[in-house]
């Protein structure tokens, strides 16, 4: 990867790499074709929400094959199952979201709103899936998104000279735009008021920094960040979640992301001795 010697303005004036834009165009297309169809019958076609999340994954494989043939595809597949990483990052991916939810549950109970733990493994879309919620979230939202986002989009920007911090910043706005159809979906972002959208975009940006840091520190393992993404989604969409648990989870993730940016930008990578 070339060193990032140009300013952001020089990067932007020269334009984003064509292959990055082509990837996002394909990812949007492969996702939105399902999500827009879903909007016509959201109660009966809600499964298309999950099918659509596989768009970035499919786009990454298409673009990797175009760029480097079967070798590049095999490399992407290897990243998806890379489990030999420092144990602390696996613990972080699984444990950090759960710890935040647990702290939120304690605070919520103290404020008079105890968590209904029997509903923890249920979501607004699928109330009674139980333990199946874990693989559902990790496979569709974890691998479905992260294989594209950090298996292709961000690396394509880094290869053009962007630092991880800069590439993640640019990516985050495309990631936010990818969610656009969900603002018309009753089980999605439809309840988000206009005044809350700027805060949501900031949370997207900070979440992107934190996930890139985990990816870079965990030997570019898509498996680790897919698990992390899925666990964050579970504690966020759980039917057991209260306003307090959501506040604590979001505050904890934001605090972690701010620390990562201050401590590790622009590389967004922990040193081996940290």
C-alpha positions in Angstrom: 0.0 0.0 0.0 1.4 3.4 -0.9 2.0 5.9 1.9 -0.7 8.5 2.4 1.3 11.6 1.4 -1.5 13.6 -0.2 -4.0 15.7 1.7 -7.7 14.6 1.8 -8.5 17.4 -0.5 -5.9 16.3 -3.1 -7.3 12.7 -2.8 -10.9 13.9 -3.4 -9.9 16.2 -6.3 -8.3 13.3 -8.1 -11.5 11.3 -7.6 -12.2 8.0 -5.8 -10.9 4.9 -7.5 -13.2 3.6 -10.3 -13.2 0.1 -8.8 -14.4 1.5 -5.4 -17.3 3.3 -7.1 -18.1 0.3 -9.2 -18.2 -1.9 -6.1 -20.6 0.4 -4.3 -22.8 0.7 -7.3 -23.0 -3.1 -7.5 -23.5 -3.5 -3.8 -26.3 -0.9 -3.8 -28.0 -2.6 -6.7 -27.8 -6.1 -5.3 -29.2 -4.9 -2.0 -31.8 -2.4 -3.1 -33.4 -4.7 -5.6 -34.5 -6.9 -2.6 -35.2 -4.1 -0.2 -37.3 -2.0 -2.5 -39.4 -5.1 -3.4 -39.8 -5.7 0.4 -41.3 -2.3 0.9 -44.4 -3.3 -1.2 -45.3 -6.0 1.4 -43.1 -5.5 4.5 -45.1 -7.9 6.7 -44.9 -10.9 4.3 -41.6 -10.1 2.6 -39.5 -9.1 5.6 -37.1 -12.0 4.8 -35.9 -9.9 1.9 -34.4 -7.6 4.4 -31.9 -10.4 5.3 -31.4 -11.5 1.7 -30.6 -7.9 0.7 -27.8 -7.7 3.3 -25.8 -10.2 1.2 -25.4 -7.6 -1.6 -22.0 -6.3 -0.3 -20.7 -9.9 0.0 -21.7 -10.8 -3.5 -20.3 -7.5 -4.9 -17.0 -8.2 -3.2 -16.6 -11.6 -4.7 -17.5 -10.3 -8.2 -15.0 -7.4 -7.9 -12.3 -9.6 -6.4 -12.7 -12.1 -9.2 -12.5 -9.3 -11.8 -9.4 -7.8 -10.2 -7.4 -10.9 -9.4 -9.3 -14.0 -10.6 -9.5 -17.2 -8.5 -6.5 -16.3 -6.4 -8.1 -13.1 -5.1 -11.4 -15.0 -4.5 -9.5 -17.6 -2.5 -7.8 -14.9 -0.5 -11.2 -13.3 0.4 -12.5 -16.7 1.4 -9.5 -17.3 3.6 -10.2 -14.0 5.4 -13.8 -15.1 6.1 -12.6 -18.1 8.1 -9.4 -16.7 9.6 -9.6 -17.7 13.2 -5.9 -17.7 14.2 -5.9 -14.2 15.7 -4.8 -12.8 19.1 -7.4 -14.1 21.6 -8.0 -10.7 23.0 -9.7 -9.6 19.8 -12.0 -12.6 19.8 -12.9 -11.8 23.4 -13.5 -8.2 22.5 -15.7 -9.1 19.5 -18.0 -11.3 21.6 -17.7 -9.9 25.0 -17.7 -6.1 24.6 -21.2 -5.8 23.3 -22.5 -8.3 25.9 -20.8 -6.5 28.7 -22.3 -3.2 27.6 -25.7 -4.7 27.5 -25.2 -6.3 30.9 -24.2 -2.9 32.4 -27.2 -1.3 30.7 -29.5 -4.0 32.2 -28.2 -3.3 35.7 -28.7 0.4 35.2 -32.2 -0.2 33.7 -33.2 -2.4 36.6 -32.0 0.2 39.1 -34.2 2.8 37.3 -37.2 0.6 37.6 -37.3 -1.0 34.2 -35.8 -4.5 34.5 -34.8 -6.4 31.4 -37.0 -9.3 30.2 -34.2 -11.8 29.7 -36.5 -14.4 28.2 -36.9 -12.1 25.2 -33.2 -11.4 24.7 -32.8 -13.7 21.7 -35.7 -12.2 19.8 -36.0 -9.2 17.5 -38.8 -7.0 16.1 -38.8 -9.0 12.9 -38.4 -12.5 14.4 -39.7 -12.7 17.9 -39.2 -16.4 18.6 -36.2 -17.6 16.8 -34.2 -18.2 20.0 -30.6 -19.2 19.6 -31.0 -19.1 15.8 -30.8 -15.3 16.1 -27.1 -15.5 16.7 -26.1 -17.2 13.4 -28.8 -15.2 11.5 -27.3 -11.9 12.6 -23.6 -13.0 12.1 -24.2 -14.6 8.7 -26.5 -12.0 7.1 -25.4 -8.7 8.8 -21.9 -9.8 9.8 -20.6 -11.7 6.8 -23.1 -10.2 4.4 -21.9 -6.6 5.1 -18.3 -6.9 6.3 -17.1 -9.2 3.5 -17.9 -6.3 1.2 -17.0 -3.3 3.4 -13.6 -4.5 4.7 -13.0 -7.3 2.3 -13.1 -4.9 -0.7 -14.3 -1.3 -0.2 -11.9 0.0 2.4 -8.9 -1.9 1.0 -9.6 -0.5 -2.5 -9.3 3.0 -1.0 -6.2 2.1 1.0 -4.6 0.8 -2.2 -5.1 4.2 -3.8 -3.1 5.9 -1.0 -5.7 6.6 1.7 -4.9 5.8 5.3 -7.2 3.4 7.1 -8.7 6.4 8.9 -9.3 8.3 5.7 -10.6 5.3 3.8 -13.0 4.5 6.6 -14.3 8.0 6.8 -15.1 8.0 3.0 -16.6 4.5 3.3 -18.9 5.5 6.2 -20.9 7.9 4.0 -21.4 5.2 1.4 -22.4 2.8 4.2 -25.0 5.3 5.5 -26.4 5.8 2.0 -26.7 2.0 1.5 -29.3 2.0 4.3 -31.6 4.5 2.5 -34.5 2.1 1.7 -34.7 1.1 5.4 -35.9 4.6 6.2 -39.2 3.5 4.5 -39.3 0.1 6.3 -41.5 -0.2 9.5 -39.0 -2.7 11.0 -36.0 -0.7 10.0 -35.2 3.0 10.3 -38.6 4.5 9.6 -39.1 5.5 13.2 -35.9 7.6 13.1 -37.0 11.3 13.2 -35.3 13.9 11.0 -33.6 15.4 14.0 -32.1 12.0 14.9 -30.5 11.4 11.5 -27.4 13.5 12.1 -26.7 11.5 15.3 -27.3 8.3 13.4 -24.8 9.3 10.8 -22.2 10.1 13.5 -22.8 6.7 15.1 -22.3 5.1 11.7 -19.0 6.9 11.3 -17.7 6.1 14.8 -18.9 2.5 14.5 -16.9 2.2 11.2 -13.7 3.4 12.9 -14.1 0.9 15.7 -14.8 -2.0 13.3 -11.8 -1.1 11.1 -9.6 -1.0 14.1 -10.7 -4.4 15.1 -10.2 -5.7 11.6 -6.7 -4.3 11.2 -5.7 -5.5 14.7 -7.1 -9.0 14.2 -5.0 -9.9 11.1 -7.6 -8.7 8.6 -10.0 -11.4 9.8 -13.5 -11.0 8.4 -14.7 -13.7 10.7 -13.8 -11.7 13.8 -15.6 -8.5 12.6 -18.6 -10.5 11.3 -19.0 -11.8 14.9 -18.6 -8.4 16.3 -21.1 -6.8 13.9 -23.6 -9.6 14.6 -23.2 -9.3 18.4 -23.7 -5.5 18.3 -26.8 -6.0 16.2 -28.2 -8.6 18.7 -27.8 -6.3 21.7 -29.3 -3.4 19.7 -32.4 -5.1 18.2 -33.2 -7.5 21.1 -36.8 -7.4 22.2 -35.4 -7.3 25.8 -33.6 -4.0 25.1 -34.8 -1.0 27.0 -34.1 2.7 26.3 -31.5 2.5 29.0 -29.7 -0.5 27.6 -29.6 1.1 24.2 -28.2 4.3 25.7 -25.5 2.4 27.5 -24.6 0.2 24.5 -24.4 3.2 22.2 -22.5 5.3 24.7 -20.0 2.5 25.2 -19.4 1.9 21.5 -19.0 5.6 20.9 -16.6 6.0 23.8 -14.5 3.1 22.5 -14.5 4.5 18.9 -13.4 7.9 20.1 -10.5 6.4 22.1 -9.5 4.3 19.1 -9.4 7.4 16.8 -7.4 9.5 19.3 -5.0 6.7 20.1 -4.6 4.9 16.8 -5.4 7.1 13.9 -4.5 7.2 11.1 -3.5 3.5 11.0 -6.4 2.3 13.2 -4.3 -0.6 14.2 -3.1 -1.7 17.6 0.6 -2.3 18.1 1.5 -5.9 18.9 2.6 -4.8 22.4 -0.6 -2.8 23.2 
